[in-house]
Coordinates of N, CA and C in Angstrom, one line a residue:
V3 N -23.5 8.6 -12.3 CA -24.3 7.4 -11.8 C -24.0 6.2 -12.3
I4 N -24.0 6.2 -13.9 CA -23.3 4.8 -14.4 C -22.1 4.6 -13.9
V5 N -20.8 5.7 -13.8 CA -19.5 5.3 -13.1 C -19.7 4.3 -12.2
Q6 N -20.2 4.9 -11.3 CA -20.3 3.9 -9.8 C -20.9 2.3 -10.1
Y7 N -21.4 2.1 -11.0 CA -21.9 0.8 -10.9 C -21.1 0.1 -12.4
N8 N -20.0 0.7 -12.7 CA -19.3 0.1 -14.1 C -18.6 -1.1 -13.8
G9 N -18.4 -1.2 -12.3 CA -17.9 -2.8 -12.2 C -19.1 -3.5 -12.1
L10 N -20.4 -3.4 -11.9 CA -21.3 -4.2 -12.1 C -22.0 -4.5 -13.4
I11 N -21.9 -3.6 -14.5 CA -22.1 -3.6 -15.8 C -20.8 -4.2 -16.4
F12 N -19.8 -4.2 -16.3 CA -18.7 -4.9 -17.1 C -18.3 -6.0 -16.2
A13 N -18.3 -6.5 -15.5 CA -18.0 -7.5 -14.6 C -18.1 -8.8 -15.8
Q14 N -19.7 -8.7 -15.7 CA -20.5 -10.2 -16.6 C -19.4 -10.1 -18.1
V15 N -19.4 -9.3 -18.9 CA -18.9 -8.7 -20.1 C -17.3 -9.4 -20.0
S16 N -16.2 -8.7 -19.4 CA -15.2 -8.7 -19.0 C -14.4 -10.2 -18.8
S17 N -15.6 -11.2 -18.0 CA -15.2 -12.0 -17.6 C -15.4 -13.0 -18.5
F18 N -16.1 -12.8 -19.6 CA -15.9 -14.2 -20.6 C -15.1 -13.6 -22.0
V19 N -14.7 -12.2 -21.6 CA -13.8 -11.8 -22.8 C -12.2 -12.3 -22.3
S20 N -12.4 -12.2 -20.8 CA -10.6 -12.4 -20.2 C -10.9 -12.6 -18.9
P21 N -11.6 -14.2 -18.8 CA -11.5 -14.3 -17.1 C -10.1 -14.7 -16.8
G22 N -9.6 -15.0 -17.6 CA -7.9 -15.4 -16.5 C -6.8 -15.4 -17.7
T23 N -6.0 -16.4 -17.7 CA -4.6 -16.2 -18.7 C -4.9 -17.4 -18.7
A24 N -6.0 -18.2 -18.6 CA -5.3 -19.8 -19.2 C -5.4 -19.9 -20.7
T25 N -5.2 -20.5 -21.2 CA -5.2 -21.2 -22.5 C -5.4 -22.4 -23.0
N26 N -6.0 -23.3 -24.1 CA -6.5 -24.4 -23.7 C -5.3 -25.5 -23.6
Q27 N -4.0 -25.3 -23.5 CA -2.9 -25.6 -23.3 C -2.3 -25.8 -21.4
D28 N -3.3 -24.8 -20.8 CA -3.2 -24.6 -19.5 C -4.7 -25.3 -18.5
I29 N -5.5 -25.5 -19.4 CA -6.4 -26.6 -18.9 C -6.2 -28.1 -18.6
I30 N -6.5 -28.2 -17.6 CA -6.1 -29.6 -16.6 C -7.2 -30.4 -16.7
I31 N -7.3 -31.6 -16.8 CA -8.1 -32.7 -16.9 C -7.3 -33.8 -16.1
G32 N -8.2 -34.2 -14.7 CA -8.0 -35.1 -13.8 C -7.1 -34.5 -12.6
T33 N -6.1 -35.0 -11.9 CA -5.5 -34.5 -11.0 C -4.6 -33.6 -11.5
G34 N -3.8 -33.6 -12.2 CA -2.6 -32.7 -12.9 C -1.4 -33.1 -12.0
S35 N -1.3 -34.3 -11.6 CA -0.3 -35.1 -11.2 C 1.0 -35.1 -11.9
G36 N 0.7 -35.1 -13.3 CA 2.0 -34.9 -14.5 C 2.0 -33.8 -14.9
T37 N 2.0 -32.5 -14.3 CA 2.0 -31.4 -15.0 C 3.2 -30.7 -14.3
T38 N 4.0 -30.2 -14.7 CA 5.2 -29.4 -14.2 C 4.8 -28.2 -14.0
V39 N 4.8 -28.1 -12.7 CA 4.7 -26.7 -12.1 C 6.0 -25.5 -11.8
S40 N 5.4 -24.7 -12.3 CA 6.6 -23.6 -12.2 C 6.6 -22.8 -10.8
S41 N 7.9 -22.6 -10.4 CA 8.1 -21.7 -9.0 C 7.2 -20.8 -8.7
N42 N 6.8 -20.5 -9.7 CA 5.6 -19.3 -9.7 C 4.4 -19.9 -8.8
P43 N 3.9 -19.1 -7.7 CA 2.9 -19.7 -7.5 C 1.5 -19.3 -7.9
T44 N 0.5 -20.2 -8.2 CA -0.6 -19.9 -9.0 C -2.1 -20.3 -8.1
V45 N -2.9 -20.0 -8.5 CA -4.2 -20.9 -8.8 C -4.4 -21.1 -10.1
V46 N -5.1 -22.3 -10.3 CA -5.8 -23.1 -11.3 C -6.9 -23.4 -11.3
I47 N -8.2 -23.0 -11.9 CA -9.5 -23.2 -11.7 C -9.9 -23.9 -13.1
P48 N -9.5 -25.3 -13.3 CA -10.1 -25.5 -14.8 C -11.4 -25.0 -15.1
K49 N -12.8 -25.3 -14.3 CA -14.1 -25.3 -14.9 C -14.3 -23.9 -15.5
I50 N -13.7 -22.7 -14.3 CA -13.8 -21.4 -14.7 C -13.0 -20.7 -15.6
N51 N -11.8 -21.4 -16.1 CA -10.5 -21.0 -16.8 C -9.8 -19.7 -16.3
V52 N -9.5 -20.5 -14.6 CA -8.8 -19.4 -14.1 C -7.2 -19.7 -14.2
N53 N -6.2 -19.0 -14.4 CA -5.0 -19.3 -14.1 C -4.3 -18.2 -13.7
A54 N -4.3 -17.6 -12.5 CA -3.8 -16.7 -11.9 C -2.8 -17.0 -10.8
P55 N -1.9 -15.9 -11.2 CA -0.6 -15.6 -9.8 C -1.2 -15.4 -8.4
V56 N -0.6 -16.2 -7.3 CA -1.0 -15.7 -5.7 C 0.4 -15.1 -5.3
I57 N -0.2 -14.3 -4.8 CA 1.1 -13.1 -3.9 C 0.9 -13.8 -2.8
Y58 N 1.6 -14.3 -2.2 CA 1.7 -14.9 -0.6 C 2.7 -13.6 0.2
G59 N 2.9 -13.7 1.1 CA 4.0 -12.7 2.2 C 3.3 -11.4 2.3
L60 N 2.3 -11.0 2.2 CA 1.2 -10.0 2.7 C 1.8 -9.8 4.3
N61 N 2.4 -8.6 5.0 CA 2.4 -8.4 6.3 C 1.3 -7.8 6.6
D62 N 0.8 -6.5 5.8 CA 0.0 -5.7 6.0 C -1.3 -6.2 5.5
L63 N -2.7 -6.6 6.1 CA -3.5 -7.1 5.5 C -4.6 -5.8 5.6
S64 N -4.3 -4.6 5.7 CA -5.2 -3.5 5.4 C -5.9 -3.7 4.0
E65 N -7.1 -2.7 3.7 CA -8.0 -2.6 2.8 C -6.8 -2.0 1.8
A66 N -6.0 -0.9 2.3 CA -5.3 -0.3 0.8 C -4.4 -1.3 0.4
S67 N -3.9 -2.1 1.4 CA -2.7 -2.9 1.2 C -3.2 -4.3 0.2
S68 N -4.1 -4.9 0.8 CA -4.8 -5.9 -0.1 C -5.0 -5.6 -1.4
Q69 N -5.7 -4.4 -1.5 CA -5.9 -3.9 -3.3 C -5.0 -3.5 -3.8
K70 N -3.9 -3.2 -3.3 CA -2.9 -2.8 -4.4 C -2.3 -4.2 -4.4
A71 N -2.4 -5.2 -3.7 CA -1.5 -6.5 -4.3 C -2.7 -7.3 -4.9
L72 N -3.7 -7.3 -4.7 CA -5.1 -7.9 -5.8 C -4.9 -7.3 -7.3
Q73 N -3.9 -6.1 -8.0 CA -3.8 -5.8 -8.8 C -2.9 -6.6 -9.8
D74 N -2.2 -7.7 -9.1 CA -0.9 -8.4 -9.5 C -1.7 -9.7 -9.6
G75 N -3.1 -9.9 -9.1 CA -3.3 -11.2 -9.1 C -4.5 -11.6 -8.0
V76 N -4.4 -12.9 -7.3 CA -4.8 -13.1 -6.1 C -4.5 -13.2 -5.3
I77 N -4.6 -13.2 -3.7 CA -3.7 -12.7 -2.3 C -4.1 -14.3 -1.9
H78 N -2.8 -14.5 -0.9 CA -2.9 -15.1 0.4 C -3.3 -14.7 1.2
Y79 N -4.5 -15.1 2.4 CA -4.8 -13.9 2.8 C -4.9 -14.5 4.2
P80 N -3.9 -14.7 5.0 CA -3.6 -15.0 6.4 C -4.1 -14.3 7.6
I81 N -5.1 -15.1 8.5 CA -6.1 -14.5 9.4 C -5.5 -15.8 10.6
R82 N -6.1 -15.4 11.6 CA -5.5 -16.0 12.7 C -6.7 -17.4 12.4
G83 N -5.9 -18.4 12.7 CA -7.0 -19.6 12.5 C -6.8 -20.2 11.4
A84 N -6.5 -19.7 10.4 CA -6.6 -20.1 8.8 C -5.5 -19.0 8.0
D85 N -4.0 -20.0 8.1 CA -3.1 -18.9 7.9 C -1.6 -20.4 7.1
A86 N -2.5 -21.3 7.1 CA -1.8 -22.3 6.3 C -1.6 -21.8 5.0
H87 N 0.1 -22.5 4.8 CA 0.4 -22.5 3.0 C -0.3 -23.6 2.6
P88 N -0.3 -24.2 1.1 CA -0.8 -25.1 0.6 C 0.5 -26.6 0.9
G89 N -0.2 -27.1 1.3 CA 0.3 -28.4 1.5 C 0.6 -28.8 2.9
Q90 N 0.5 -27.8 4.1 CA 0.3 -27.7 5.0 C -1.0 -28.0 5.9
N91 N -1.1 -28.4 7.0 CA -2.2 -28.7 7.7 C -3.0 -27.0 8.1
G92 N -4.4 -27.3 7.8 CA -5.1 -25.9 8.2 C -5.7 -25.5 7.0
N93 N -5.8 -24.0 7.0 CA -6.5 -23.1 5.9 C -5.9 -22.4 4.9
T94 N -5.5 -22.5 3.7 CA -5.0 -21.7 3.0 C -6.3 -20.9 2.3
V95 N -6.2 -19.7 2.9 CA -7.0 -18.8 2.2 C -6.6 -18.1 0.6
I96 N -7.4 -17.6 0.0 CA -7.3 -17.0 -1.3 C -8.2 -16.5 -1.5
L97 N -7.9 -15.0 -1.8 CA -9.0 -13.7 -1.9 C -9.0 -13.3 -3.1
G98 N -9.7 -13.6 -4.0 CA -9.5 -12.8 -5.1 C -10.7 -11.4 -5.9
H99 N -10.8 -10.8 -6.7 CA -11.6 -9.8 -6.9 C -12.9 -10.8 -8.0
S100 N -14.6 -10.4 -7.8 CA -15.1 -10.6 -9.0 C -15.5 -9.8 -9.8
S101 N -15.7 -8.6 -9.2 CA -15.6 -7.4 -9.7 C -14.8 -6.2 -9.3
A102 N -14.4 -5.2 -10.0 CA -13.7 -3.9 -9.4 C -14.1 -2.8 -10.4
D103 N -13.9 -1.7 -10.1 CA -13.9 -0.9 -10.7 C -13.0 -0.8 -12.1
F104 N -13.8 -1.0 -13.4 CA -13.5 -1.2 -14.9 C -12.7 -0.3 -14.9
F105 N -11.8 1.0 -14.7 CA -11.3 1.9 -15.0 C -10.0 1.7 -13.5
E106 N -10.4 1.1 -13.1 CA -8.8 0.9 -11.8 C -7.6 0.2 -12.4
P107 N -6.6 0.4 -12.1 CA -5.2 -0.6 -12.4 C -5.5 -2.2 -12.2
G108 N -4.6 -2.6 -12.5 CA -4.4 -4.2 -12.8 C -5.4 -5.4 -13.6
N109 N -5.1 -6.5 -13.4 CA -5.5 -7.4 -14.7 C -5.8 -8.4 -14.1
Y110 N -6.3 -8.6 -13.0 CA -7.3 -9.6 -12.1 C -8.3 -8.9 -11.4
K111 N -8.9 -7.8 -12.1 CA -10.3 -6.8 -11.8 C -11.2 -8.3 -11.5
F112 N -11.1 -9.0 -12.5 CA -12.9 -9.8 -12.8 C -12.3 -11.7 -12.5
I113 N -10.9 -11.8 -12.0 CA -10.5 -13.0 -11.9 C -11.5 -14.3 -11.3
F114 N -12.2 -13.8 -10.3 CA -13.7 -14.9 -9.7 C -14.4 -14.3 -10.0
V115 N -15.0 -14.1 -11.0 CA -16.1 -13.6 -11.3 C -17.3 -14.8 -11.5
Q116 N -16.7 -15.9 -11.6 CA -17.1 -17.1 -12.1 C -17.5 -18.3 -11.2
L117 N -16.6 -17.7 -10.0 CA -16.3 -18.6 -8.6 C -17.8 -19.2 -8.2
N118 N -18.9 -18.5 -8.6 CA -20.1 -19.3 -8.0 C -20.4 -20.2 -8.9
R119 N -19.8 -20.2 -10.0 CA -20.2 -21.6 -10.7 C -19.4 -23.4 -10.3
L120 N -18.5 -22.9 -9.1 CA -18.1 -24.1 -8.8 C -18.8 -25.0 -7.6
S121 N -19.1 -26.3 -7.7 CA -19.9 -26.7 -6.7 C -19.1 -28.0 -6.3
E122 N -19.8 -28.7 -5.4 CA -19.2 -29.4 -4.8 C -18.6 -30.8 -5.4
G123 N -17.6 -31.8 -5.5 CA -16.6 -32.4 -6.6 C -15.6 -31.6 -7.1
D124 N -16.1 -30.5 -7.6 CA -14.9 -29.4 -8.6 C -13.9 -29.6 -8.0
L125 N -12.6 -29.8 -8.8 CA -11.3 -29.2 -8.6 C -10.6 -28.1 -8.9
F126 N -9.7 -27.6 -8.1 CA -8.7 -26.3 -8.4 C -7.6 -26.8 -7.8
Y127 N -6.4 -26.2 -8.0 CA -5.1 -26.6 -7.8 C -4.6 -25.4 -7.4
L128 N -3.9 -25.6 -6.6 CA -2.6 -24.6 -5.9 C -1.4 -25.1 -6.4
D129 N -0.3 -23.9 -6.9 CA 1.0 -24.3 -7.6 C 1.4 -23.3 -6.4
Y130 N 2.4 -24.1 -5.6 CA 3.6 -23.7 -4.5 C 5.0 -24.0 -4.6
E131 N 5.9 -23.1 -4.6 CA 7.0 -23.7 -4.6 C 7.3 -25.1 -5.2
G132 N 6.7 -25.1 -6.0 CA 7.0 -25.8 -7.9 C 6.5 -27.3 -7.3
T133 N 5.5 -27.5 -6.4 CA 4.6 -28.6 -6.2 C 2.8 -28.0 -6.4
R134 N 2.4 -28.5 -7.0 CA 1.1 -28.8 -7.6 C 0.2 -29.3 -6.5
Y135 N -0.7 -28.3 -5.9 CA -1.7 -29.4 -4.7 C -3.0 -29.2 -5.5
T136 N -3.8 -30.4 -5.0 CA -5.1 -30.9 -5.8 C -6.0 -30.1 -4.5
Y137 N -7.3 -29.8 -4.7 CA -8.1 -29.8 -3.9 C -9.6 -29.8 -4.6
K138 N -10.5 -30.3 -3.5 CA -11.9 -30.7 -4.1 C -12.5 -29.9 -3.3
V139 N -13.8 -29.4 -4.0 CA -14.7 -28.3 -3.5 C -15.5 -29.4 -2.6
F140 N -15.8 -29.4 -1.2 CA -16.8 -29.6 -0.3 C -17.6 -28.9 -0.1
K141 N -18.1 -27.7 -0.3 CA -18.9 -27.0 0.0 C -19.3 -25.5 -0.6
T142 N -19.7 -24.4 -0.7 CA -19.5 -23.2 -0.8 C -20.9 -22.4 0.0
E143 N -20.8 -21.5 0.3 CA -21.4 -20.9 1.3 C -21.4 -18.8 1.4
I144 N -22.5 -18.5 1.5 CA -22.3 -16.6 1.2 C -22.4 -16.5 3.3
I145 N -21.4 -15.5 2.9 CA -21.4 -15.1 4.6 C -21.1 -13.5 4.8
S146 N -21.4 -12.8 5.6 CA -21.2 -11.1 5.4 C -19.6 -11.0 5.8
P147 N -19.1 -10.0 5.4 CA -17.7 -9.6 5.5 C -17.0 -9.8 6.9
N148 N -17.9 -9.7 8.1 CA -17.1 -9.6 9.2 C -17.5 -11.2 9.8
E149 N -18.1 -12.0 8.9 CA -17.8 -13.4 10.0 C -16.5 -14.2 9.2
V150 N -15.5 -13.9 9.3 CA -13.8 -14.1 9.2 C -13.8 -15.6 9.9
S151 N -14.4 -15.4 11.1 CA -14.3 -16.8 11.9 C -14.3 -17.7 11.4
K152 N -15.6 -18.2 10.2 CA -15.7 -19.3 9.5 C -14.7 -19.8 8.8
L153 N -13.4 -18.9 8.5 CA -12.4 -19.6 7.9 C -11.8 -20.6 8.7
A154 N -11.7 -20.5 10.0 CA -10.8 -21.5 11.1 C -11.7 -22.5 11.0
I155 N -11.7 -23.5 9.7 CA -12.3 -24.5 9.6 C -11.6 -25.7 10.0
G156 N -10.5 -25.7 10.6 CA -9.5 -26.9 11.4 C -8.4 -27.1 10.9
N157 N -7.6 -27.7 11.5 CA -6.4 -27.8 11.1 C -5.6 -29.1 11.1
D158 N -6.5 -30.4 10.8 CA -6.2 -31.5 11.0 C -5.9 -32.2 9.4
K159 N -6.0 -31.3 8.6 CA -5.5 -31.9 7.2 C -5.4 -30.4 6.4
P160 N -4.9 -30.6 5.3 CA -4.5 -29.5 4.2 C -6.3 -29.3 3.8
Y161 N -6.4 -28.0 3.8 CA -7.4 -27.4 3.6 C -7.2 -26.2 2.5
A162 N -8.3 -25.8 1.5 CA -8.0 -24.4 1.0 C -9.0 -23.5 0.6
T163 N -9.3 -22.4 0.7 CA -10.9 -21.9 0.5 C -10.4 -20.6 -0.4
L164 N -11.2 -20.1 -1.1 CA -11.6 -19.4 -2.0 C -12.2 -18.7 -1.7
I165 N -12.1 -17.1 -1.9 CA -13.1 -15.9 -1.1 C -13.0 -15.3 -2.2
T166 N -14.2 -14.5 -2.6 CA -14.6 -13.2 -3.4 C -15.8 -12.4 -2.6
C167 N -16.0 -11.3 -3.3 CA -17.2 -10.5 -3.2 C -18.7 -11.2 -3.8
D168 N -19.7 -11.0 -3.2 CA -21.1 -11.8 -3.6 C -22.3 -10.6 -2.9
P169 N -22.9 -10.2 -4.2 CA -23.3 -10.7 -5.2 C -22.7 -9.7 -6.3
V170 N -22.0 -10.3 -7.6 CA -20.7 -9.3 -8.2 C -21.1 -8.0 -8.2
G171 N -20.4 -7.0 -8.3 CA -19.9 -5.9 -8.6 C -20.9 -5.0 -7.5
T172 N -20.5 -5.7 -6.5 CA -21.0 -5.5 -5.2 C -20.0 -6.1 -3.8
A173 N -20.1 -5.3 -2.4 CA -19.2 -5.7 -1.4 C -20.0 -6.4 -0.5
I174 N -21.4 -6.6 -0.5 CA -22.0 -7.1 0.3 C -21.7 -7.9 1.3
N175 N -21.7 -9.2 0.5 CA -21.4 -10.6 1.4 C -20.6 -11.2 0.5
R176 N -19.5 -12.4 1.1 CA -18.9 -13.0 0.5 C -19.0 -14.5 0.0
L177 N -18.7 -14.8 -1.1 CA -19.1 -16.4 -1.1 C -17.5 -16.9 -0.8
I178 N -17.7 -17.9 -0.4 CA -17.0 -18.5 0.2 C -16.6 -20.4 -0.7
V179 N -15.8 -20.6 -0.9 CA -15.8 -21.7 -1.4 C -14.5 -22.6 -0.9
Y180 N -14.9 -24.0 -0.1 CA -13.7 -24.5 0.9 C -14.1 -25.5 0.1

């Protein structure tokens, strides 16, 4: 029985031991506009010390394919009505684990475990094709896994949405950070 719940048990501990790959030098104060950006796509969330690679170009959004890609970072999850890339009008959807089986492969099993700490006004960044895009949180929401239509929030300007499972250690709901 304990093996079944190891994600729940270890998620909180692991997130504080290794929440991401950020170092003190990676932490961004302000807009990040003067920051040199790598050509490698990343998501940076200073408030929760996250700096993780973003995997773009998934052609197969099946559970197996998504889980495999999540071993290497967080994923750009393009769905109908929410398939923009950073800087484009529309919603860029970024999906990451809050917890996963502790013994499964991958270094990003707990990368979004503290996503629930983000609140209105917090900043996060998407580095894409050598440019840093700055986003400000305007809303958080808990939805059921089948409410993906809530991700189609408009195409009048660039948006970004961060998603993870909620509560931590389960896949009952999804925490959405707009």
